[in-house]
CSV table of C-alpha atoms in Angstrom, one decimal:
chain,number,residue,atom,x,y,z
A,1,MET,CA,8.4,-14.7,-1.4
A,2,ALA,CA,7.8,-13.8,1.6
A,3,GLU,CA,5.4,-15.9,3.1
A,4,ASN,CA,3.8,-13.0,5.4
A,5,LYS,CA,2.8,-11.4,2.1
A,6,PHE,CA,0.7,-14.5,1.4
A,7,SER,CA,-3.1,-13.8,1.6
A,8,GLY,CA,-4.9,-15.7,4.3
A,9,ASP,CA,-7.8,-16.6,1.5
A,10,ALA,CA,-7.2,-20.3,0.4
A,11,ALA,CA,-8.2,-19.5,-3.3
A,12,THR,CA,-5.9,-16.4,-3.3
A,13,LYS,CA,-2.8,-18.6,-2.2
A,14,GLU,CA,-3.8,-21.1,-4.6
A,15,MET,CA,-3.9,-19.0,-8.1
A,16,ARG,CA,-0.4,-17.1,-6.5
A,17,GLN,CA,1.2,-20.7,-6.5
A,18,VAL,CA,-0.2,-21.5,-9.8
A,19,ALA,CA,1.0,-17.9,-10.9
A,20,GLU,CA,4.6,-19.1,-9.9
A,21,ASP,CA,4.8,-22.3,-11.4
A,22,LEU,CA,3.4,-20.6,-14.8
A,23,ASN,CA,6.5,-17.7,-14.2
A,24,ILE,CA,3.9,-15.4,-14.5
A,25,GLN,CA,4.5,-12.0,-12.6
A,26,THR,CA,2.1,-10.8,-10.1
A,27,ILE,CA,1.7,-7.4,-8.0
A,28,TRP,CA,3.2,-9.3,-5.2
A,29,ASP,CA,6.2,-9.9,-7.0
A,30,ARG,CA,6.2,-6.5,-8.1
A,31,GLU,CA,5.9,-4.8,-4.7
A,32,LEU,CA,9.1,-7.7,-3.8
A,33,LEU,CA,10.8,-5.9,-6.5
A,34,GLN,CA,10.7,-2.7,-5.3
A,35,GLU,CA,12.0,-3.4,-1.6
A,36,PRO,CA,13.4,-1.5,0.4
A,37,HIS,CA,10.9,1.3,-0.9
A,38,CYS,CA,12.8,4.5,-0.8
A,39,GLY,CA,12.6,6.3,2.7
A,40,PHE,CA,11.9,9.6,1.6
A,41,GLY,CA,8.9,8.6,-0.7
A,42,THR,CA,7.7,6.9,2.2
A,43,LEU,CA,8.1,9.7,4.6
A,44,GLY,CA,6.4,12.0,1.7
A,45,ILE,CA,9.4,14.3,2.1
A,46,CYS,CA,10.5,14.5,-1.1
A,47,CYS,CA,9.4,17.0,-3.9
A,48,LYS,CA,9.8,17.6,-7.6
A,49,ASN,CA,6.4,19.7,-8.4
A,50,CYS,CA,8.9,22.4,-9.6
A,51,ASN,CA,12.1,22.0,-12.1
A,52,LEU,CA,14.3,23.8,-9.1
A,53,GLY,CA,14.0,20.1,-7.8
A,54,PRO,CA,14.0,17.5,-7.4
A,55,CYS,CA,14.4,18.1,-3.5
A,56,ARG,CA,14.7,16.0,-0.6
A,57,ILE,CA,14.6,16.3,3.4
A,58,ASP,CA,16.9,14.4,5.2
A,59,PRO,CA,15.3,13.6,8.9
A,60,PHE,CA,18.3,11.8,9.7
A,61,ASN,CA,21.3,13.7,9.0
A,62,PRO,CA,22.3,16.7,10.9
A,63,ASP,CA,24.3,18.1,8.4
A,64,GLY,CA,21.4,16.9,5.7
A,65,PRO,CA,19.0,19.4,3.8
A,66,LYS,CA,16.2,20.4,6.4
A,67,VAL,CA,14.5,22.4,3.7
A,68,GLY,CA,13.8,22.5,-0.4
A,69,VAL,CA,15.7,24.7,-2.9
A,70,CYS,CA,12.4,26.9,-2.3
A,71,GLY,CA,13.2,27.0,1.5
A,72,ALA,CA,10.0,24.6,1.6
A,73,ASP,CA,10.2,22.3,5.1
A,74,ALA,CA,9.4,19.0,5.1
A,75,ASP,CA,5.7,19.7,7.0
A,76,VAL,CA,5.0,21.8,3.9
A,77,ILE,CA,6.5,19.2,1.3
A,78,SER,CA,4.5,16.1,3.1
A,79,SER,CA,1.5,18.2,3.3
A,80,ARG,CA,1.4,19.3,-0.3
A,81,ASN,CA,2.2,15.8,-1.8
A,82,LEU,CA,-0.5,14.4,0.5
A,83,LEU,CA,-2.9,16.9,-0.9
A,84,ARG,CA,-2.2,15.9,-4.2
A,85,HIS,CA,-3.2,12.4,-3.6
A,86,ILE,CA,-6.5,13.6,-2.2
A,87,THR,CA,-7.2,15.7,-5.0
A,88,ALA,CA,-6.1,13.0,-7.6
A,89,GLY,CA,-8.5,10.3,-5.7
A,90,ALA,CA,-11.2,13.1,-5.7
A,91,GLY,CA,-11.1,13.5,-9.4
A,92,CYS,CA,-11.5,10.2,-10.3
A,93,HIS,CA,-14.8,10.2,-7.8
A,94,ASN,CA,-16.4,13.4,-9.1
A,95,ASP,CA,-15.8,12.2,-12.7
A,96,HIS,CA,-17.4,9.2,-11.7
A,97,GLY,CA,-20.3,11.5,-10.6
A,98,ARG,CA,-19.9,13.7,-13.7
A,99,GLU,CA,-20.3,10.3,-15.7
A,100,ILE,CA,-23.3,9.3,-13.9
A,101,THR,CA,-24.7,12.4,-14.6
A,102,LYS,CA,-24.2,12.5,-18.5
A,103,ALA,CA,-26.2,8.9,-18.9
A,104,PHE,CA,-29.0,10.4,-16.3
A,105,LYS,CA,-29.5,13.2,-18.5
A,106,LEU,CA,-29.7,11.9,-21.8
A,107,THR,CA,-31.6,9.1,-20.1
A,108,ALA,CA,-34.1,12.1,-19.6
A,109,GLN,CA,-34.0,13.2,-22.9
A,110,GLY,CA,-34.8,9.7,-24.2
A,111,LYS,CA,-31.7,9.5,-26.2
A,112,ALA,CA,-30.1,6.4,-24.1
A,113,PRO,CA,-32.1,3.4,-25.2
A,114,GLY,CA,-31.6,0.6,-22.7
A,115,TYR,CA,-31.7,2.8,-19.4
A,116,GLN,CA,-34.5,4.5,-18.0
A,117,ILE,CA,-35.4,5.5,-14.5
A,118,ASN,CA,-36.1,3.4,-12.5
A,119,ASP,CA,-36.9,4.7,-9.1
A,120,GLU,CA,-39.1,7.6,-9.2
A,121,GLU,CA,-39.7,8.1,-5.7
A,122,LYS,CA,-36.0,8.4,-5.0
A,123,LEU,CA,-35.9,10.9,-8.0
A,124,ARG,CA,-38.7,13.2,-6.3
A,125,VAL,CA,-36.4,13.2,-3.4
A,126,VAL,CA,-33.5,13.9,-4.5
A,127,ALA,CA,-34.9,16.1,-7.0
A,128,GLN,CA,-36.5,18.4,-4.2
A,129,GLU,CA,-33.3,18.1,-1.9
A,130,TYR,CA,-31.6,20.3,-5.4
A,131,GLY,CA,-34.6,22.8,-5.1
A,132,VAL,CA,-36.6,20.9,-8.2
A,133,LYS,CA,-40.1,22.2,-8.0
A,134,ILE,CA,-42.0,18.6,-8.9
A,135,GLU,CA,-45.0,19.4,-8.8
A,136,GLY,CA,-46.9,19.2,-12.3
A,137,LYS,CA,-44.0,17.5,-14.0
A,138,ASN,CA,-43.5,14.2,-15.6
A,139,THR,CA,-40.8,12.1,-14.7
A,140,GLN,CA,-38.7,12.9,-17.6
A,141,GLU,CA,-39.1,16.8,-16.7
A,142,ILE,CA,-38.0,16.1,-12.9
A,143,ALA,CA,-35.2,13.9,-14.2
A,144,LEU,CA,-34.2,16.5,-16.9
A,145,GLU,CA,-33.8,20.0,-14.2
A,146,LEU,CA,-32.2,17.4,-11.9
A,147,ALA,CA,-29.5,16.9,-14.0
A,148,ASP,CA,-29.0,20.3,-15.6
A,149,LYS,CA,-28.3,21.4,-11.5
A,150,ILE,CA,-26.0,18.9,-10.5
A,151,PHE,CA,-23.7,19.8,-13.5
A,152,ALA,CA,-24.2,23.6,-12.7
A,153,GLU,CA,-23.4,22.6,-9.1
A,154,TYR,CA,-19.9,21.1,-10.5
A,155,GLY,CA,-18.9,24.5,-11.7
A,156,GLN,CA,-20.3,26.4,-8.5
A,157,GLN,CA,-18.0,29.1,-6.9
A,158,GLU,CA,-20.0,30.2,-4.0
A,159,GLY,CA,-22.4,28.5,-1.9
A,160,GLU,CA,-23.0,25.3,-0.7
A,161,LEU,CA,-23.3,21.6,-2.1
A,162,ALA,CA,-26.9,20.6,-2.1
A,163,LEU,CA,-26.5,17.2,-0.5
A,164,ILE,CA,-23.9,18.2,2.2
A,165,GLN,CA,-27.1,19.8,3.8
A,166,ARG,CA,-27.8,15.8,5.0
A,167,ALA,CA,-25.3,15.9,7.5
A,168,PRO,CA,-25.9,16.5,11.2
A,169,LYS,CA,-26.5,20.5,12.0
A,170,LYS,CA,-23.4,20.7,14.9
A,171,GLN,CA,-21.2,19.0,11.9
A,172,LYS,CA,-22.0,21.4,9.4
A,173,GLU,CA,-21.3,24.1,11.9
A,174,LEU,CA,-17.9,23.3,12.7
A,175,TRP,CA,-17.0,22.8,8.6
A,176,ARG,CA,-18.3,26.1,8.4
A,177,LYS,CA,-16.3,27.7,11.4
A,178,LEU,CA,-13.3,25.6,10.1
A,179,GLY,CA,-13.5,27.2,6.2
A,180,VAL,CA,-13.6,23.6,5.1
A,181,MET,CA,-17.2,23.6,3.3
A,182,PRO,CA,-17.0,23.0,0.0
A,183,ARG,CA,-18.4,25.7,-2.5
A,184,GLY,CA,-18.4,23.6,-5.7
A,185,ILE,CA,-16.8,19.9,-6.8
A,186,ASP,CA,-14.4,21.1,-9.5
A,187,ARG,CA,-13.4,24.2,-7.8
A,188,GLU,CA,-11.5,22.6,-4.9
A,189,ILE,CA,-9.8,20.1,-7.2
A,190,VAL,CA,-8.6,23.4,-9.3
A,191,GLU,CA,-7.8,25.2,-6.3
A,192,ALA,CA,-6.3,22.4,-4.3
A,193,MET,CA,-3.4,22.2,-7.6
A,194,ALA,CA,-3.2,26.0,-7.3
A,195,ARG,CA,-2.4,25.6,-3.5
A,196,THR,CA,0.7,22.8,-4.2
A,197,ASN,CA,2.5,24.9,-7.0
A,198,MET,CA,5.8,25.9,-5.8
A,199,GLY,CA,5.1,29.3,-3.8
A,200,VAL,CA,1.9,29.4,-3.2
A,201,ASP,CA,0.6,28.1,0.2
A,202,ASN,CA,2.9,27.2,2.3
A,203,ASP,CA,1.2,26.1,5.9
A,204,TYR,CA,0.9,22.8,6.0
A,205,ARG,CA,-2.2,23.9,8.4
A,206,SER,CA,-3.9,25.8,5.2
A,207,LEU,CA,-2.6,22.7,3.1
A,208,MET,CA,-4.7,20.0,5.3
A,209,ARG,CA,-7.4,22.4,5.9
A,210,HIS,CA,-7.9,21.9,1.7
A,211,GLY,CA,-7.5,18.5,1.4
A,212,LEU,CA,-10.8,18.4,4.1
A,213,ARG,CA,-12.0,20.6,1.8
A,214,VAL,CA,-11.6,18.6,-1.6
A,215,ALA,CA,-12.3,15.1,0.7
A,216,LEU,CA,-15.7,16.7,1.8
A,217,GLY,CA,-16.2,17.8,-2.1
A,218,ASP,CA,-16.0,14.1,-3.1
A,219,GLY,CA,-18.0,12.6,-0.6
A,220,TRP,CA,-21.0,14.8,-0.3
A,221,GLY,CA,-20.3,15.5,-4.0
A,222,GLY,CA,-19.4,13.4,-6.7
A,223,SER,CA,-19.4,10.1,-4.8
A,224,MET,CA,-22.9,10.8,-3.6
A,225,VAL,CA,-24.1,12.1,-6.8
A,226,ALA,CA,-22.9,8.9,-8.4
A,227,THR,CA,-24.6,7.0,-5.6
A,228,GLU,CA,-28.0,9.0,-5.6
A,229,LEU,CA,-28.2,9.0,-9.5
A,230,SER,CA,-27.1,5.1,-10.2
A,231,ASP,CA,-30.2,4.1,-7.4
A,232,ILE,CA,-32.8,6.0,-9.9
A,233,LEU,CA,-31.2,4.6,-13.0
A,234,PHE,CA,-30.6,1.2,-12.2
A,235,HIS,CA,-33.3,0.8,-8.9
A,236,SER,CA,-32.4,0.9,-5.4
A,237,PRO,CA,-30.5,-2.0,-3.9
A,238,ARG,CA,-32.7,-4.4,-1.9
A,239,PRO,CA,-30.9,-7.6,-0.4
A,240,LEU,CA,-29.9,-10.7,-2.6
A,241,GLU,CA,-28.0,-13.6,-2.4
A,242,SER,CA,-24.9,-14.3,-4.8
A,243,LYS,CA,-21.3,-15.4,-4.4
A,244,ALA,CA,-17.8,-14.5,-4.0
A,245,ASN,CA,-14.4,-15.1,-4.9
A,246,LEU,CA,-12.6,-17.1,-7.7
A,247,GLY,CA,-14.9,-20.0,-7.4
A,248,VAL,CA,-17.8,-18.0,-8.9
A,249,LEU,CA,-15.6,-18.3,-12.5
A,250,LYS,CA,-17.6,-21.5,-14.4
A,251,GLU,CA,-15.7,-24.2,-17.0
A,252,ASP,CA,-18.7,-24.9,-19.0
A,253,GLN,CA,-19.7,-20.6,-19.5
A,254,VAL,CA,-18.3,-17.8,-21.4
A,255,ASN,CA,-16.7,-16.3,-18.3
A,256,VAL,CA,-16.9,-12.3,-18.9
A,257,LEU,CA,-15.2,-10.1,-15.9
A,258,VAL,CA,-16.5,-6.2,-15.8
A,259,HIS,CA,-14.0,-4.2,-13.9
A,260,GLY,CA,-13.7,-0.4,-13.3
A,261,HIS,CA,-15.9,2.0,-11.2
A,262,VAL,CA,-19.1,3.5,-13.5
A,263,PRO,CA,-22.0,1.1,-13.9
A,264,VAL,CA,-23.5,2.6,-16.8
A,265,LEU,CA,-20.9,-0.2,-19.0
A,266,SER,CA,-21.7,-3.0,-16.3
A,267,ASP,CA,-24.9,-2.9,-15.8
A,268,MET,CA,-25.6,-2.7,-19.6
A,269,ILE,CA,-23.3,-5.8,-20.4
A,270,ALA,CA,-25.3,-7.5,-17.2
A,271,GLN,CA,-28.2,-6.7,-19.4
A,272,ALA,CA,-26.9,-8.0,-22.5
A,273,SER,CA,-25.9,-11.6,-20.7
A,274,GLN,CA,-29.3,-12.7,-20.8
A,275,ASP,CA,-30.2,-11.6,-25.0
A,276,ALA,CA,-31.6,-14.7,-26.3
A,277,GLU,CA,-29.2,-14.3,-29.9
A,278,LEU,CA,-25.8,-14.1,-27.5
A,279,LEU,CA,-27.0,-17.0,-25.6
A,280,LYS,CA,-27.7,-19.4,-28.4
A,281,LEU,CA,-25.0,-18.3,-30.0
A,282,ALA,CA,-22.9,-19.4,-26.7
A,283,LYS,CA,-24.9,-22.7,-26.9
A,284,ALA,CA,-23.7,-23.2,-30.7
A,285,LYS,CA,-20.2,-22.5,-29.3
A,286,GLY,CA,-20.0,-25.2,-26.8
A,287,ALA,CA,-21.0,-22.9,-23.6
A,288,ASN,CA,-23.8,-23.5,-21.2
A,289,GLY,CA,-23.9,-19.9,-21.0
A,290,ILE,CA,-22.9,-16.3,-20.5
A,291,ASN,CA,-21.4,-16.1,-16.8
A,292,VAL,CA,-20.4,-12.2,-16.0
A,293,ALA,CA,-18.8,-12.0,-12.9
A,294,GLY,CA,-17.5,-8.4,-10.9
A,295,VAL,CA,-13.9,-7.6,-10.2
A,296,CYS,CA,-13.6,-4.5,-7.7
A,297,CYS,CA,-15.9,-1.7,-7.1
A,298,THR,CA,-18.0,-2.2,-10.5
A,299,ALA,CA,-18.7,-5.8,-9.1
A,300,LEU,CA,-20.4,-4.6,-6.2
A,301,GLU,CA,-22.4,-2.0,-8.3
A,302,VAL,CA,-24.0,-5.1,-10.5
A,303,LEU,CA,-23.9,-7.8,-7.4
A,304,ILE,CA,-26.3,-5.1,-5.3
A,305,ARG,CA,-28.7,-4.6,-8.3
A,306,ARG,CA,-28.7,-7.6,-10.4
A,307,GLY,CA,-26.7,-10.4,-7.9
A,308,VAL,CA,-23.7,-10.6,-10.2
A,309,PRO,CA,-20.9,-12.8,-8.6
A,310,VAL,CA,-18.1,-11.2,-7.5
A,311,ALA,CA,-14.8,-12.6,-8.7
A,312,GLY,CA,-12.3,-11.2,-6.6
A,313,ASN,CA,-11.3,-7.7,-5.1
A,314,PHE,CA,-8.4,-5.5,-6.2
A,315,LEU,CA,-5.2,-8.1,-5.7
A,316,GLN,CA,-7.3,-10.6,-7.1
A,317,GLN,CA,-7.9,-8.8,-10.7
A,318,GLU,CA,-4.6,-10.8,-12.0
A,319,LEU,CA,-5.4,-14.1,-10.3
A,320,ALA,CA,-8.5,-14.3,-12.0
A,321,LEU,CA,-7.0,-14.0,-15.7
A,322,ILE,CA,-4.3,-16.9,-14.3
A,323,THR,CA,-7.5,-19.1,-14.3
A,324,GLY,CA,-6.9,-19.1,-17.8
A,325,ALA,CA,-10.9,-19.4,-18.0
A,326,ILE,CA,-12.0,-15.7,-18.9
A,327,GLU,CA,-13.0,-15.0,-22.2
A,328,MET,CA,-13.4,-11.8,-21.4
A,329,LEU,CA,-12.1,-8.7,-19.4
A,330,ILE,CA,-14.0,-5.2,-19.6
A,331,VAL,CA,-12.7,-2.3,-17.9
A,332,ASP,CA,-13.6,1.4,-17.7
A,333,LEU,CA,-11.3,3.0,-15.5
A,334,GLN,CA,-9.5,3.3,-11.6
A,335,CYS,CA,-8.1,0.1,-10.2
A,336,VAL,CA,-7.2,-1.7,-13.4
A,337,LEU,CA,-4.2,-2.2,-13.1
A,338,PRO,CA,-1.4,-1.7,-16.3
A,339,SER,CA,-0.6,-5.4,-15.8
A,340,LEU,CA,-3.7,-7.1,-17.3
A,341,PRO,CA,-2.6,-7.3,-20.6
A,342,ASN,CA,0.4,-8.5,-20.2
A,343,ILE,CA,-1.3,-11.4,-18.1
A,344,ALA,CA,-4.2,-11.8,-20.9
A,345,SER,CA,-1.5,-12.3,-23.5
A,346,CYS,CA,-0.7,-15.6,-21.3
A,347,PHE,CA,-3.7,-16.9,-22.5
A,348,HIS,CA,-6.9,-16.7,-24.8
A,349,THR,CA,-8.1,-13.6,-22.5
A,350,LYS,CA,-9.5,-10.5,-24.5
A,351,VAL,CA,-8.6,-7.2,-22.8
A,352,ILE,CA,-11.2,-4.3,-24.0
A,353,SER,CA,-10.7,-0.9,-22.8
A,354,THR,CA,-13.8,1.2,-22.9
A,355,ASN,CA,-13.5,5.1,-21.7
A,356,PRO,CA,-11.7,7.5,-23.2
A,357,ARG,CA,-10.1,8.7,-20.1
A,358,ALA,CA,-8.4,5.1,-19.4
A,359,HIS,CA,-6.5,3.8,-22.6
A,360,PHE,CA,-4.1,0.8,-22.1
A,361,PRO,CA,-1.6,-0.5,-24.5
A,362,GLY,CA,-2.3,-4.2,-25.3
A,363,THR,CA,-6.0,-3.8,-25.4
A,364,GLU,CA,-8.7,-3.3,-28.2
A,365,TYR,CA,-10.3,0.3,-27.6
A,366,VAL,CA,-14.4,-0.1,-27.9
A,367,GLU,CA,-15.5,3.3,-26.6
A,368,PHE,CA,-18.7,2.8,-24.6
A,369,GLU,CA,-21.5,5.6,-26.0
A,370,GLU,CA,-24.5,5.5,-24.0
A,371,GLU,CA,-26.6,6.5,-26.7
A,372,LYS,CA,-25.8,3.2,-27.7
A,373,GLY,CA,-25.4,1.5,-25.0
A,374,TYR,CA,-27.3,-2.1,-25.6
A,375,GLU,CA,-25.6,-2.6,-29.2
A,376,ILE,CA,-22.2,-2.1,-27.8
A,377,ALA,CA,-22.6,-4.3,-25.1
A,378,LYS,CA,-24.0,-7.0,-27.7
A,379,ASN,CA,-21.2,-6.4,-30.0
A,380,ILE,CA,-18.7,-6.6,-27.1
A,381,LEU,CA,-20.3,-10.1,-25.8
A,382,ARG,CA,-20.3,-11.2,-29.0
A,383,SER,CA,-16.7,-11.2,-29.4
A,384,ALA,CA,-16.6,-12.7,-25.9
A,385,VAL,CA,-18.8,-15.9,-26.7
A,386,GLU,CA,-16.6,-15.9,-29.9
A,387,ASN,CA,-13.5,-16.2,-27.8
A,388,PHE,CA,-15.0,-19.4,-26.1
A,389,SER,CA,-13.7,-22.0,-28.9
A,390,ASN,CA,-10.1,-20.5,-28.4
A,391,ARG,CA,-9.6,-21.3,-24.4
A,392,THR,CA,-7.1,-24.3,-24.4
A,393,PRO,CA,-9.0,-26.7,-21.5
A,394,ALA,CA,-5.2,-27.8,-20.0
A,395,LYS,CA,-4.7,-24.1,-19.3
A,396,VAL,CA,-7.9,-23.4,-17.0
A,397,HIS,CA,-7.5,-23.8,-13.2
A,398,ILE,CA,-10.7,-22.4,-11.5
A,399,PRO,CA,-10.3,-22.7,-7.5
A,400,LYS,CA,-13.3,-23.9,-5.7
A,401,GLN,CA,-13.8,-21.4,-3.4
A,402,SER,CA,-17.0,-19.1,-3.2
A,403,GLU,CA,-18.6,-17.9,-0.3
A,404,GLY,CA,-22.3,-16.9,0.1
A,405,LEU,CA,-23.3,-13.5,1.1
A,406,VAL,CA,-26.1,-11.1,1.4
A,407,PRO,CA,-25.8,-7.6,0.0
A,408,GLY,CA,-27.7,-4.7,-0.7
A,409,PHE,CA,-28.6,-2.7,2.7
A,410,THR,CA,-29.1,1.1,2.3
A,411,THR,CA,-29.8,3.8,4.4
A,412,GLU,CA,-33.1,3.2,3.0
A,413,TYR,CA,-33.8,-0.5,3.6
A,414,ILE,CA,-32.4,-0.3,6.9
A,415,PHE,CA,-35.4,2.2,7.8
A,416,ASP,CA,-37.8,-0.2,6.7
A,417,MET,CA,-36.1,-3.5,7.9
A,418,LEU,CA,-36.0,-1.8,11.2
A,419,GLY,CA,-39.6,-1.2,11.8
A,420,GLY,CA,-41.3,-4.5,10.0
A,421,LYS,CA,-44.3,-4.6,8.4
A,422,THR,CA,-46.3,-2.2,10.2
A,423,ARG,CA,-44.1,1.2,10.5
A,424,PHE,CA,-40.4,2.9,9.1
A,425,THR,CA,-38.4,3.5,12.1
A,426,TYR,CA,-34.4,3.4,13.4
A,427,ARG,CA,-35.8,3.0,16.6
A,428,PRO,CA,-34.5,-0.6,17.4
A,429,LEU,CA,-31.4,0.7,16.2
A,430,ASN,CA,-31.7,4.0,18.4
A,431,ASP,CA,-32.6,2.0,21.7
A,432,GLY,CA,-29.7,-0.7,20.9
A,433,ILE,CA,-27.2,2.4,21.1
A,434,ILE,CA,-28.8,4.5,24.0
A,435,MET,CA,-28.7,1.6,25.9
A,436,GLY,CA,-25.1,0.2,25.7
A,437,ARG,CA,-25.9,-2.9,24.1
A,438,ILE,CA,-24.4,-1.8,20.5
A,439,ARG,CA,-21.1,0.7,21.2
A,440,GLY,CA,-21.1,2.7,17.9
A,441,ILE,CA,-21.1,2.3,13.9
A,442,ALA,CA,-18.0,2.2,12.2
A,443,GLY,CA,-17.6,2.5,8.2
A,444,VAL,CA,-14.7,-0.1,7.2
A,445,VAL,CA,-14.5,0.6,3.7
A,446,GLY,CA,-11.0,0.6,0.9
A,447,CYS,CA,-8.6,-1.3,-0.9
A,448,ASP,CA,-6.1,-3.7,-0.4
A,449,ASN,CA,-2.2,-3.5,-0.7
A,450,PRO,CA,0.4,-6.3,-1.3
A,451,LYS,CA,2.6,-4.8,1.3
A,452,MET,CA,0.0,-6.9,3.6
A,453,GLN,CA,-2.1,-9.8,3.4
A,454,SER,CA,-4.8,-9.0,1.2
A,455,GLY,CA,-7.9,-8.4,3.1
A,456,GLU,CA,-6.9,-9.5,6.2
A,457,THR,CA,-5.9,-6.2,7.9
A,458,HIS,CA,-9.5,-5.1,6.8
A,459,ILE,CA,-10.8,-8.7,8.1
A,460,LYS,CA,-8.9,-8.5,11.7
A,461,LEU,CA,-10.4,-5.2,12.1
A,462,VAL,CA,-14.0,-6.0,11.4
A,463,LYS,CA,-13.7,-9.1,13.6
A,464,GLU,CA,-12.1,-6.5,16.7
A,465,LEU,CA,-15.3,-4.2,16.1
A,466,LEU,CA,-17.9,-6.9,16.1
A,467,LYS,CA,-16.4,-8.3,18.9
A,468,ASN,CA,-16.9,-5.1,20.8
A,469,ASP,CA,-20.1,-5.0,19.8
A,470,VAL,CA,-19.8,-2.1,17.1
A,471,LEU,CA,-22.2,-2.8,14.0
A,472,VAL,CA,-20.2,-2.3,11.0
A,473,VAL,CA,-21.0,-1.0,7.2
A,474,GLN,CA,-18.6,-2.1,4.7
A,475,THR,CA,-18.5,-1.5,0.5
A,476,GLY,CA,-15.4,-1.5,-1.8
A,477,CYS,CA,-12.4,-4.0,-1.6
A,478,ALA,CA,-12.7,-4.5,1.8
A,479,ALA,CA,-16.0,-5.9,1.7
A,480,THR,CA,-15.5,-8.0,-0.9
A,481,ALA,CA,-12.5,-9.1,1.2
A,482,CYS,CA,-15.0,-10.0,4.4
A,483,ALA,CA,-17.2,-11.9,2.1
C-alpha cells in the first residue's frame, strides 16, 4: 500500500490497517488496482457518445488520430465529456430538490404524518420570492401554493429562476450577457444531453457556456430549493455541539448509520430512534440505547438540525462497517459505494436501500414513503435493534478518535450573530473586509478522493486560507474532513 495514499487522520489509518489484516478490499485498494489510470480517459479525450466509435485522440504521437471518426477534435470531445459530467451531478442535485418538494407538498396537504412546517417565517420569505401572495392565507395554503410554483419551475421553458434573483445585480447582468442564465431546472439538463450527442454542438466554447448554465440551474435551482425547503420542514439550523469521526460509534448501543443525501429519510430515522417502544426493545436486547450517526451529506443534514454525530465522510463509509459495530446501514442515493453490501456481509451488518432511483444488489429494499414515514422508520429501526444480538464482540474494533465541533452557521444566523442582541447586521464583517483585516471569504466544499490523502487536500487549503486572513465557509465531505 502506497504510504502517501494514507489519510493523515488517525482513525482512518487505524481502520485501514484493520481492513488489511482482515483481507477486506477498500476503496484505496481498488484505486491502486486501476493504476496506471488510462491516459486518454484522464485527459478526457476518449469518446463513446455514438456507435461510430469508441474514438480517442492521441496528443503525443504525431501520426496518431487528431479527430474522432465524426471529425470531433480534442477540444470538442473533452468539452462534451465534461458537460455530461456536470449534467449528471446537476441531475442528482435537482432530483434531490424535487424529492424535498414532494415531501413539502404532502406535508402541506396533511398527507405526511411526522412532518410539519417548522419555520413559518422562512416559509413566508421564500413564498414571496416566488410571487405567492401571503395576505389572508394560512400556513398550509401558502406552503401548497409555493410547492406548486416550485414544481412548475422544474418544467419551466422560458424566463429565469426565482431564487437566482438573490444574486448580485452585476453578476446577473453578466450571466444574461453571456447567455448562461438558466431558464428552467429540468430544461438545461435535457438540452445538455441533446447538445452532447454526435453532430449537434461542435464548438467547445458553446458547450462550456451551457455547462455554466446547467451548473447555475443546479446551484440556484434544485440545490437551493432543497436547502430552503429543508429549513422550512425541519427548522433552520442554529449552532449546536456534536462530534465527528469513527469514535462516535458506541460499543454498548445499537449503531445505525444513515447515508445519502435526502433528509426526509434521515430526519425521520433520527426521530424514530427516540421512540419509547424501540428504546425498551433495545434494552431488552442488551443495548443501552440506539445511536444514530451519519455518513456523507445526509450526515450534515441531521447534524445541523438534531446534533446527530458524524461517523465519517465519503472515504470512511467502508471503514465504518469494518468496525464490526454497525447493526444497520440505511442508504438513499448519491455517494453510496456499490462495495458496501460485500463488506457488510463480512459482519452482521444489514444494509437497507430505500430509494426507487438507487438499487444495490445484496441489500434489503424498503421503499421510503413520506405518507408512512414514521411507521417505515420505526420498522427499519426495529430490525436494526433485533440485529444487535447478532453482533460478534470479537470482531468489534471502534477507534477512539472523535472530535468536538460546532456546526449550524446559516446566512440567517450569521446576520443575527454579528449584530448581537440589539440589532441584526453584517456591519462587523463588512468593516473587517473594508479595513483589510479580512481579505475575503472562500467556500471550500467537495468530496474526498482516494488518489489523494483523505481530507488532507481540503485541510491544507483551509489552513493556508485562514493563515492569510480569509474566512472559510464549508459543507460536504470537505467540512467533515476539517472537523
